[in-house]
Amino acid sequence: MDAIRKKNSVQFQNDHTDGKAPNQLSVSVNSSLMMGSVDTSLNFDYTSSVLLSGDDITLMYSKHEMIPLKDFSAEIRASKDIQNFLKQAVLILDLHKTGLEEIIESMLHELLGKDEPMCSFNEARNAIFTHDTVHMMSRTIQSTSVSEGGHDYDQSWICTIANLPSLERRHVAIARLKYAANLGSTSQEVKFVIIILAPVKEKGTKDGVETGRTFATIFADLDLRQGLIDARTTDEFKECLWNFTLLLAEHQANPEWKRKESCVSIHNKHGQEEQNQFRFGRGIWEDLKRRLPLYPSDFKDGIFGRRTVQKTFSATVFLYFACIMPSIAFGVLNDANTKGKLDVRKVIISQTIGGLLFSLFGGQPLIILLTTAPLALYTKVIFLICEDFDLDFSAMFAWVGLWNMFFLLLYSMFNLSFMMKWSTRSTEEIFALFIAIAFSVDAIKDVSRYFDTTYHSCDTISSSLNSSILSNGSVIDAVTVDMCSRESSLLYLLLMLGTLWIGVQLYNFTNTPFLSENKREMLADYALPVAVIFMSFIGSYVFKNVQMDSFKYNANSGMELAPFEKLPVSAVFAAAGLGFCLSLLFYMDQNITSAMVNTPSNRLKKGASFHWDLMVVALLNGFLSIFGLPWVHGALPHSPLHVKALADIEPRVDNGHVYSIVVRVRETRLSGLISHILIGLSLLMLPNPLVYIPHAVLDGLFLYVAITSLSGNQLFDRIMLLVTEQSAYPPNHYIRHVPQKQVHMFTGIQLIQLAVLCVFGFTPWPYIKMIFPVILMFLMPFRHKALPRILKKKYIEALDSDIL
């Protein structure tokens, strides 16, 4: 129904040739030239003229006309047309044709039978095409999605119309193609072809255009087309078509009825929220009232439906690897930063508890909680403060976490998530790109450290060895010599880049022509697990003789009650300052993640739960703090990637540029729940076999997550425009409506903001990193107060809208 509720229209196109023959046209041109004065000094060889040579040339006349969508509740003929089609259906499923002529001819052979003895095949074929030698459909209907940025053709279906004098009645044929076909500039990914044949003398409400408008209105809906693609038999196809017809008629009969409020993101909820924006507990109550009735469907939607089990399983496997490996990596980082106070085992326990509880009690189950790089850095700051002031780290860590919980509870109770309506796409994409850079920086730092230890140390050891022998004949420590292992350095680089290459290639496999569509999608769904398992096998078995470091593991660590009594009262109140800054980081990270998951382009139907989710995260992290476990919050880019893993995607082509849109998402709790049960069971696989996953593969995963998160990030797309030839610019809305200079200026301002985040996020001085959450908060007032003074408001709205 989303396509119906947009500013959608149906585009009617009428293409035909000029009535004059080529030789007649040339005569009229020549006679007009002779009427005026001609400069005979011009030496032009008219004998080479294409027109005079008698070549077959025609002129094409095109006329585009907007026609309204059919009202199934008011126009009784609409439902009758669908009923007649279901009774006298000419329906072809999985037609193995890709050429326009082949498709039309196959459908006409099925359509014209004994019922129309007076109508010949050639007559119908000539009525559909503009000319014998120019095979272009003369009259077509397509839908267009109109927005403030322009309009885009819906290229997954096309309806062609022909009026024939020899027909006795109307005929409709629908073909679902086995493979998407390119049928023209505005029909480059066609999956459905509809042919309407109507008599010339026909009632106005039953002519070709009106019948075509009926079926075009139906096929303009994304959800319906996905259901028709999933239909396995003609009976399922017809049932899906009729059920949607009834639903559409019901919707159009009640214009006041709208999709439940749950399908509206927080960005669009200005009315009711503004009246109660700071009313105590109002936001939590509204979230619960909206989401609680949908709780049972959160489990059913992960089981029932076409290809749902397959998608849920692949998303579960993806989440397992996407969460367990960062947990190991950040566990190693926390182990080094806190001298073993927080280690790999504790991070996995924290991930299991946080993921399970949020999957069960969170409002938006598609959000994935994770301990992140900013949290690891903040933990390091707390540890350094404890060392400087001789404080107990476990007690200080717990108190900071409890203060963080306190402030987050205040934010959720007083509906401060309402302020996220000021967080626009530009702010979210700046932060998302910062997270991608953070993952890449972590991987590059690991490679640099490993090369310093095992590769560059060889030169130092060699020079030291020679000098020692020359001076007193002594030999360097054997352990020091063992550090020199250039082959392990090269293997580290091979495993990291190999994981990245295999993962990205399989992730983009849907864009290749190899195998079938379902097999390509399956390989893309399992890109990350395949890359990790394959490269781990290469590193641990094929190159088993090359020594590589594995992560440390402490079997005795686990949940321990924090020693609160060891912290002085003054330090408890000092922890409130750290807890407040940490709460700002949680507030921004959690809400930006939720906003990106619930973005309108994902077409989620059950809606957001900003206030309730923030409260659940607060209580959850308070529990983790009490037992000395690392904190977790909504993670980027894992949460948006989780949405994509559960989504059905429809490709679009616009002037040679391919992009994808989300058709539907299976909004289920099962993928998050089952994946975190598996993560909990992974504690039994410590140290073996998880220890066989090389650290290089973990860094390769970081790079994979960073690169795949760039898909759909308009900031990154506009950065690439700076090094792209202008003729290759994609024809999207901001290219059409914003001057190029303004586009690049807006991108430059975003890059400056990104650079400021990177300066405070990656600074070598830990205390300065504490300011990072405050800097992140300032992005919102800068967008709404400072940016309009630099760029025109209409350009900002076009560049910073939710349009794809």
XYZ file of N, CA and C in Angstrom, residues 500-712:
639
model
N 38.229 -9.422 3.444
C 37.518 -8.265 2.881
C 37.089 -8.539 1.443
N 37.993 -9.054 0.616
C 37.699 -9.245 -0.815
C 36.597 -10.274 -1.020
N 36.707 -11.421 -0.357
C 35.693 -12.463 -0.524
C 34.333 -11.957 -0.033
N 34.327 -11.312 1.121
C 33.076 -10.813 1.682
C 32.395 -9.810 0.769
N 33.156 -8.826 0.268
C 32.569 -7.775 -0.575
C 32.122 -8.348 -1.921
N 32.928 -9.257 -2.485
C 32.552 -9.852 -3.770
C 31.252 -10.643 -3.655
N 31.103 -11.420 -2.599
C 29.867 -12.181 -2.422
C 28.703 -11.256 -2.073
N 28.958 -10.206 -1.296
C 27.907 -9.260 -0.925
C 27.334 -8.583 -2.171
N 28.186 -8.306 -3.160
C 27.752 -7.658 -4.399
C 27.449 -8.654 -5.512
N 27.350 -9.928 -5.163
C 27.144 -10.955 -6.179
C 25.786 -10.817 -6.856
N 24.839 -10.167 -6.193
C 23.515 -9.978 -6.791
C 23.574 -9.056 -8.006
N 24.668 -8.302 -8.157
C 24.804 -7.396 -9.296
C 25.456 -8.066 -10.498
N 25.769 -9.358 -10.381
C 26.403 -10.083 -11.476
C 25.358 -10.893 -12.242
N 25.688 -11.351 -13.465
C 24.737 -12.170 -14.229
C 24.870 -13.661 -13.975
N 25.738 -14.058 -13.035
C 26.031 -15.469 -12.838
C 24.949 -16.158 -11.999
N 24.763 -17.441 -12.265
C 23.801 -18.284 -11.557
C 22.387 -17.697 -11.684
N 21.481 -18.223 -10.897
C 20.107 -17.716 -10.910
C 19.946 -16.641 -9.842
N 18.806 -15.953 -9.903
C 18.579 -14.849 -8.969
C 18.574 -15.326 -7.522
N 17.926 -16.456 -7.246
C 17.854 -16.967 -5.875
C 19.221 -17.385 -5.370
N 20.035 -18.003 -6.236
C 21.372 -18.439 -5.806
C 22.276 -17.237 -5.564
N 22.148 -16.220 -6.396
C 22.939 -15.002 -6.175
C 22.581 -14.359 -4.840
N 21.298 -14.294 -4.539
C 20.856 -13.688 -3.285
C 21.314 -14.509 -2.086
N 21.301 -15.846 -2.228
C 21.744 -16.695 -1.129
C 23.234 -16.489 -0.846
N 24.058 -16.394 -1.902
C 25.486 -16.140 -1.698
C 25.711 -14.779 -1.043
N 24.922 -13.784 -1.441
C 25.056 -12.464 -0.818
C 24.658 -12.504 0.649
N 23.631 -13.281 0.992
C 23.181 -13.380 2.382
C 24.252 -14.000 3.283
N 25.029 -14.932 2.730
C 26.034 -15.640 3.538
C 27.451 -15.156 3.236
N 27.584 -13.934 2.740
C 28.898 -13.411 2.367
C 29.856 -13.384 3.553
N 29.415 -12.827 4.669
C 30.292 -12.688 5.833
C 30.693 -14.034 6.427
N 29.764 -14.965 6.720
C 30.173 -16.264 7.267
C 31.127 -17.028 6.352
N 30.861 -17.004 5.048
C 31.734 -17.719 4.113
C 33.133 -17.129 4.139
N 33.250 -15.813 4.127
C 34.565 -15.169 4.133
C 35.331 -15.488 5.415
N 34.664 -15.424 6.548
C 35.327 -15.668 7.834
C 35.780 -17.119 7.945
N 34.895 -18.056 7.639
C 35.240 -19.474 7.778
C 36.347 -19.858 6.797
N 36.240 -19.410 5.560
C 37.229 -19.783 4.553
C 38.614 -19.239 4.910
N 38.706 -17.960 5.263
C 40.017 -17.377 5.560
C 40.567 -17.872 6.892
N 39.686 -18.228 7.837
C 40.173 -18.841 9.085
C 40.787 -20.205 8.792
N 40.185 -20.955 7.882
C 40.741 -22.249 7.476
C 42.097 -22.060 6.789
N 42.197 -21.046 5.930
C 43.469 -20.773 5.252
C 44.554 -20.425 6.271
N 44.217 -19.570 7.239
C 45.223 -19.129 8.195
C 45.609 -20.174 9.208
N 44.642 -20.998 9.660
C 44.914 -21.930 10.753
C 45.320 -23.322 10.274
N 44.993 -23.685 9.035
C 45.297 -25.037 8.559
C 46.283 -25.032 7.392
N 45.971 -24.266 6.339
C 46.857 -24.259 5.170
C 48.222 -23.692 5.527
N 48.233 -22.611 6.335
C 49.499 -22.010 6.764
C 49.733 -22.262 8.255
N 49.498 -23.487 8.676
C 49.616 -23.800 10.106
C 51.058 -23.718 10.598
N 52.033 -23.825 9.687
C 53.438 -23.752 10.106
C 53.911 -22.323 10.323
N 53.106 -21.345 9.888
C 53.439 -19.942 10.118
C 52.837 -19.523 11.454
N 53.686 -19.137 12.372
C 53.216 -18.799 13.714
C 52.524 -17.441 13.724
N 51.298 -17.424 14.274
C 50.553 -16.175 14.421
C 49.968 -16.107 15.821
N 49.862 -14.894 16.336
C 49.354 -14.709 17.702
C 47.856 -14.965 17.759
N 47.388 -15.520 18.862
C 45.952 -15.684 19.119
C 45.574 -14.833 20.322
N 44.308 -14.588 20.502
C 43.880 -13.709 21.590
C 44.008 -14.401 22.945
N 44.184 -13.579 23.985
C 44.307 -14.112 25.340
C 42.940 -14.548 25.858
N 42.962 -15.539 26.730
C 41.713 -16.066 27.268
C 41.905 -16.409 28.739
N 41.014 -15.883 29.576
C 41.043 -16.163 31.004
C 39.795 -16.954 31.369
N 39.960 -18.217 31.652
C 38.818 -19.093 31.931
C 38.132 -18.748 33.246
N 38.797 -18.007 34.127
C 38.241 -17.716 35.455
C 37.430 -16.418 35.500
N 37.459 -15.639 34.431
C 36.719 -14.376 34.460
C 35.244 -14.636 34.207
N 34.414 -13.722 34.678
C 32.975 -13.878 34.501
C 32.230 -12.787 35.241
N 31.003 -13.090 35.634
C 30.187 -12.112 36.344
C 30.599 -12.059 37.803
N 31.017 -10.870 38.246
C 31.418 -10.650 39.636
C 30.775 -9.368 40.133
N 30.229 -9.402 41.320
C 29.604 -8.216 41.893
C 30.661 -7.150 42.128
N 30.400 -5.952 41.653
C 31.374 -4.868 41.749
C 31.589 -4.463 43.206
N 32.831 -4.170 43.593
C 33.134 -3.753 44.982
C 32.808 -2.268 45.189
N 31.549 -1.964 45.340
C 31.136 -0.561 45.453
C 31.760 0.128 46.665
N 31.990 -0.632 47.725
C 32.471 -0.033 48.963
C 33.900 0.475 48.869
N 34.639 0.061 47.841
C 36.045 0.469 47.718
C 36.200 1.878 47.151
N 35.120 2.479 46.714
C 35.223 3.803 46.123
C 34.812 4.864 47.140
N 35.634 5.898 47.360
C 35.281 6.965 48.293
C 34.040 7.731 47.821
N 33.381 8.386 48.783
C 32.160 9.120 48.468
C 32.433 10.231 47.459
N 33.560 10.905 47.608
C 33.896 11.981 46.663
C 34.042 11.439 45.241
N 34.627 10.248 45.139
C 34.803 9.645 43.814
C 33.459 9.200 43.232
N 32.522 8.826 44.107
C 31.190 8.434 43.625
C 30.517 9.617 42.938
N 30.617 10.810 43.544
C 30.016 11.991 42.925
C 30.831 12.447 41.715
N 32.140 12.214 41.740
C 32.948 12.532 40.564
C 32.563 11.637 39.388
N 32.157 10.399 39.705
C 31.734 9.473 38.649
C 30.472 9.965 37.949
N 29.720 10.856 38.626
C 28.503 11.385 38.000
C 28.842 12.189 36.743
N 29.967 12.934 36.777
C 30.373 13.689 35.594
C 30.708 12.772 34.431
N 31.463 11.704 34.746
C 31.772 10.730 33.700
C 30.496 10.047 33.202
N 29.598 9.767 34.129
C 28.343 9.114 33.744
C 27.484 10.004 32.868
N 27.502 11.318 33.117
C 26.710 12.232 32.298
C 27.239 12.280 30.862
N 28.565 12.421 30.705
C 29.144 12.427 29.352
C 28.873 11.098 28.645
N 28.965 10.000 29.398
C 28.684 8.690 28.812
C 27.224 8.593 28.386
N 26.321 9.181 29.169
C 24.902 9.126 28.812
C 24.618 9.890 27.524
N 25.360 10.976 27.278
C 25.197 11.695 26.014
C 25.603 10.816 24.834
N 26.699 10.057 25.016
C 27.132 9.136 23.969
C 26.071 8.060 23.728
N 25.529 7.506 24.795
C 24.469 6.504 24.682
C 23.234 7.098 24.004
N 22.868 8.298 24.432
C 21.673 8.942 23.885
C 21.790 9.116 22.378
N 22.921 9.628 21.916
C 23.096 9.876 20.491
C 23.235 8.564 19.712
N 24.075 7.664 20.211
C 24.293 6.393 19.502
C 22.999 5.595 19.381
N 22.278 5.465 20.492
C 21.061 4.664 20.497
C 19.987 5.272 19.604
N 19.791 6.555 19.699
C 18.720 7.197 18.930
C 19.060 7.342 17.450
N 20.319 7.605 17.124
C 20.705 7.663 15.715
C 20.571 6.289 15.082
N 20.979 5.235 15.813
C 20.805 3.867 15.310
C 19.335 3.567 15.082
N 18.496 3.946 16.041
C 17.060 3.706 15.903
C 16.487 4.486 14.728
N 16.937 5.724 14.536
C 16.442 6.535 13.423
C 16.846 5.941 12.081
N 18.059 5.404 11.984
C 18.520 4.821 10.725
C 17.834 3.490 10.441
N 17.480 2.757 11.480
C 16.722 1.515 11.284
C 15.310 1.841 10.820
N 14.702 2.874 11.391
C 13.315 3.227 11.088
C 13.182 4.256 9.978
N 14.226 4.451 9.196
C 14.150 5.414 8.105
C 13.039 5.010 7.133
N 12.311 5.966 6.564
C 11.183 5.635 5.685
C 11.555 4.726 4.513
N 12.800 4.793 4.047
C 13.198 3.958 2.911
C 13.193 2.475 3.244
N 13.215 2.115 4.538
C 13.161 0.701 4.925
C 11.734 0.154 4.956
N 10.746 1.019 4.850
C 9.331 0.620 4.762
C 8.909 -0.289 5.919
N 9.356 0.026 7.128
C 8.925 -0.747 8.293
C 7.490 -0.390 8.636
N 6.722 -1.387 9.068
C 5.295 -1.190 9.307
C 4.933 -1.108 10.787
N 5.798 -1.627 11.658
C 5.443 -1.684 13.079
C 5.943 -0.474 13.861
N 6.862 0.277 13.283
C 7.213 1.552 13.859
C 8.344 1.553 14.865
N 8.709 2.758 15.261
C 9.820 2.980 16.176
C 9.358 2.900 17.625
N 10.350 2.858 18.516
C 10.067 2.823 19.955
C 11.217 3.504 20.686
N 11.425 4.779 20.392
C 12.602 5.499 20.868
C 12.671 5.555 22.394
N 11.595 5.970 23.032
C 11.616 6.197 24.480
C 11.729 4.883 25.246
N 10.931 3.897 24.856
C 10.967 2.601 25.542
C 12.320 1.923 25.335
N 12.852 1.964 24.139
C 14.149 1.336 23.876
C 15.250 1.977 24.705
N 15.195 3.299 24.838
C 16.220 3.987 25.639
C 16.136 3.561 27.096
N 14.913 3.371 27.613
C 14.760 2.925 28.992
C 15.262 1.491 29.169
N 14.966 0.620 28.195
C 15.453 -0.766 28.274
C 16.972 -0.797 28.262
N 17.586 0.018 27.389
C 19.052 0.082 27.331
C 19.618 0.609 28.654
N 18.946 1.577 29.261
C 19.403 2.121 30.548
C 19.407 1.040 31.633
N 18.291 0.348 31.789
C 18.197 -0.694 32.820
C 19.162 -1.836 32.534
N 19.302 -2.174 31.280
C 20.192 -3.262 30.889
C 21.641 -2.948 31.242
N 22.074 -1.738 30.939
C 23.460 -1.362 31.245
C 23.682 -1.146 32.738
N 22.634 -0.769 33.455
C 22.759 -0.725 34.907
C 23.031 -2.111 35.475
N 22.336 -3.113 34.966
C 22.561 -4.500 35.393
C 23.975 -4.959 35.040
N 24.429 -4.645 33.842
C 25.780 -5.043 33.431
C 26.836 -4.362 34.301
N 26.599 -3.108 34.668
C 27.571 -2.372 35.493
C 27.720 -2.996 36.875
N 26.614 -3.438 37.433
C 26.656 -4.038 38.776
C 27.552 -5.268 38.796
N 27.572 -6.014 37.703
C 28.371 -7.238 37.653
C 29.670 -7.068 36.869
N 30.093 -5.824 36.667
C 31.394 -5.570 36.067
C 31.528 -6.012 34.630
N 30.441 -5.956 33.865
C 30.471 -6.370 32.468
C 30.450 -5.140 31.558
N 31.067 -5.236 30.381
C 31.113 -4.077 29.461
C 29.720 -3.617 29.034
N 29.599 -2.337 28.701
C 28.323 -1.757 28.304
C 28.025 -2.056 26.836
N 26.753 -1.958 26.491
C 26.309 -2.156 25.101
C 25.240 -1.120 24.766
N 25.165 -0.751 23.502
C 24.076 0.109 23.007
C 23.858 -0.179 21.535
N 22.859 0.470 20.937
C 22.572 0.269 19.524
C 23.787 0.541 18.673
N 24.067 -0.389 17.756
C 25.329 -0.341 17.026
C 25.111 -0.023 15.555
N 25.987 0.816 15.033
C 26.107 1.062 13.600
C 27.413 0.437 13.126
N 27.441 -0.175 11.936
C 26.344 -0.314 10.981
C 25.586 -1.631 11.103
N 25.784 -2.344 12.213
C 25.196 -3.679 12.344
C 23.672 -3.659 12.274
N 23.055 -2.649 12.885
C 21.588 -2.608 12.903
C 20.995 -2.383 11.514
N 21.461 -1.369 10.743
C 20.944 -1.247 9.368
C 21.256 -2.460 8.500
N 22.413 -3.098 8.712
C 22.740 -4.301 7.941
C 21.823 -5.452 8.324
N 21.387 -5.494 9.578
C 20.412 -6.502 10.011
C 19.090 -6.303 9.272
N 18.680 -5.054 9.105
C 17.452 -4.768 8.356
C 17.584 -5.255 6.917
N 18.718 -4.969 6.292
C 18.927 -5.397 4.910
C 18.927 -6.917 4.790
N 19.464 -7.596 5.816
C 19.511 -9.057 5.770
C 18.115 -9.667 5.797
N 17.145 -8.959 6.374
C 15.769 -9.469 6.464
C 14.859 -8.883 5.389
N 15.420 -8.133 4.468
C 14.606 -7.391 3.499
C 14.574 -8.091 2.143
N 13.480 -7.849 1.435
C 13.384 -8.171 0.018
C 13.705 -6.897 -0.751
N 14.585 -7.026 -1.726
C 15.089 -5.861 -2.457
C 14.603 -5.910 -3.898
N 14.249 -4.741 -4.421
C 13.862 -4.638 -5.825
C 14.818 -3.691 -6.525
N 15.499 -4.166 -7.605
C 16.455 -3.292 -8.299
C 15.747 -2.272 -9.176
N 16.366 -1.113 -9.322
C 15.868 -0.070 -10.223
C 17.031 0.408 -11.089
N 16.724 0.813 -12.293
C 17.724 1.340 -13.215
C 17.251 2.697 -13.708
N 18.127 3.688 -13.625
C 17.785 5.029 -14.099
C 18.970 5.562 -14.892
N 18.800 5.645 -16.217
C 19.859 6.124 -17.119
C 21.169 5.371 -16.914
N 21.047 4.080 -16.777
C 22.237 3.244 -16.638
C 22.753 3.102 -15.222
N 22.197 3.831 -14.260
C 22.629 3.754 -12.872
C 21.689 2.814 -12.117
N 22.263 1.784 -11.520
C 21.485 0.766 -10.826
C 21.442 1.087 -9.334
N 20.262 1.048 -8.763
C 20.107 1.190 -7.325
C 18.987 0.262 -6.873
N 18.875 0.068 -5.584
C 17.897 -0.876 -5.044
C 16.998 -0.171 -4.049
N 15.766 -0.656 -3.961
C 14.839 -0.160 -2.947
C 14.322 -1.350 -2.146
N 13.986 -1.084 -0.912
C 13.450 -2.123 -0.029
C 11.961 -2.286 -0.311
N 11.535 -3.519 -0.557
C 10.128 -3.810 -0.781
C 9.430 -4.096 0.537
N 9.998 -4.976 1.332
C 9.436 -5.285 2.643
C 10.531 -5.844 3.532
N 10.332 -5.737 4.824
C 11.271 -6.247 5.814
C 10.515 -7.149 6.776
N 11.087 -8.290 7.079
C 10.485 -9.203 8.066
C 10.873 -8.715 9.463
N 9.961 -8.049 10.110
C 10.230 -7.429 11.413
C 10.040 -8.480 12.504
N 11.096 -9.211 12.792
C 11.014 -10.342 13.708
C 12.060 -10.243 14.804
N 11.756 -10.867 15.930
C 12.700 -10.955 17.036
C 13.563 -12.213 16.964
N 13.194 -13.127 16.093
C 13.830 -14.443 16.106
C 15.298 -14.387 15.709
N 15.641 -13.596 14.709
C 17.035 -13.559 14.256
C 17.961 -13.056 15.366
N 17.564 -11.981 16.048
C 18.383 -11.491 17.156
C 18.406 -12.437 18.333
N 17.269 -13.048 18.621
C 17.174 -13.956 19.774
C 18.032 -15.199 19.564
N 17.862 -15.850 18.429
C 18.593 -17.103 18.171
C 20.089 -16.845 18.028
N 20.462 -15.754 17.348
C 21.893 -15.466 17.175
C 22.579 -15.244 18.508
N 21.907 -14.612 19.468
C 22.546 -14.372 20.763
C 22.529 -15.608 21.656
N 21.597 -16.504 21.426
C 21.689 -17.811 22.089
C 22.935 -18.540 21.603
N 23.195 -18.470 20.301
C 24.399 -19.096 19.747
C 25.663 -18.419 20.270
N 25.611 -17.097 20.439
C 26.772 -16.384 20.997
C 27.025 -16.840 22.428
N 25.953 -17.037 23.201
C 26.119 -17.556 24.557
C 26.722 -18.948 24.562
N 26.287 -19.800 23.631
C 26.853 -21.143 23.535
C 28.305 -21.116 23.090
N 28.709 -20.015 22.464
C 30.105 -19.900 22.024
C 31.078 -19.842 23.194
N 30.573 -19.538 24.391
C 31.441 -19.579 25.575
C 32.002 -20.975 25.781
N 31.261 -21.995 25.312
C 31.744 -23.375 25.414
C 32.832 -23.662 24.395
N 32.967 -22.756 23.402
C 33.993 -22.948 22.368
C 35.242 -22.138 22.659
N 35.362 -21.626 23.884
C 36.572 -20.942 24.312
C 37.432 -21.904 25.152
N 38.701 -22.044 24.875
C 39.441 -21.339 23.809
C 39.299 -21.987 22.431
N 39.028 -23.293 22.383
C 38.920 -23.953 21.076
C 37.454 -24.151 20.719
N 37.054 -23.943 19.482
C 37.866 -23.623 18.291
C 37.962 -22.133 17.960
N 37.348 -21.263 18.783
C 37.368 -19.838 18.452
C 38.780 -19.270 18.403
N 39.692 -19.894 19.131
C 41.061 -19.392 19.149
C 41.730 -19.569 17.785
N 41.156 -20.423 16.936
C 41.728 -20.640 15.605
C 41.335 -19.544 14.618
N 40.492 -18.630 15.032
C 40.168 -17.485 14.164
C 41.304 -16.479 14.280
N 42.106 -16.291 13.243
C 43.234 -15.354 13.326
C 42.754 -13.925 13.553
N 43.583 -13.157 14.230
C 43.234 -11.764 14.483
C 43.122 -10.979 13.178
N 43.837 -11.417 12.154
C 43.767 -10.741 10.857
C 42.375 -10.860 10.251
N 41.709 -11.986 10.474
C 40.356 -12.171 9.955
C 39.395 -11.217 10.669
N 39.632 -10.968 11.964
C 38.800 -10.001 12.691
C 38.943 -8.610 12.084
N 40.168 -8.249 11.733
C 40.372 -6.941 11.100
C 39.744 -6.900 9.712
N 39.804 -8.028 8.992
C 39.124 -8.092 7.698
C 37.630 -7.908 7.838
N 37.056 -8.455 8.913
C 35.622 -8.259 9.172
C 35.319 -6.789 9.443
N 36.201 -6.111 10.198
C 35.998 -4.688 10.459
C 35.955 -3.905 9.140
N 36.871 -4.210 8.239
C 36.893 -3.518 6.954
C 35.647 -3.857 6.129
N 35.214 -5.123 6.182
C 34.007 -5.533 5.457
C 32.779 -4.760 5.957
N 32.629 -4.681 7.266
C 31.494 -3.966 7.847
C 31.549 -2.489 7.472
N 32.752 -1.923 7.473
C 32.899 -0.505 7.134
C 32.510 -0.241 5.685
N 32.969 -1.081 4.769
C 32.720 -0.840 3.340
C 31.264 -1.112 2.982
N 30.698 -2.196 3.476
C 29.302 -2.499 3.134
C 28.335 -1.494 3.742
N 28.746 -0.816 4.808
C 27.861 0.195 5.411
C 27.782 1.458 4.564
N 28.670 1.614 3.593
C 28.671 2.819 2.761
C 27.554 2.795 1.727
N 26.991 1.631 1.477
C 25.912 1.523 0.493
C 24.689 2.312 0.967
N 24.244 3.240 0.143
C 23.090 4.057 0.495
C 23.421 5.292 1.305
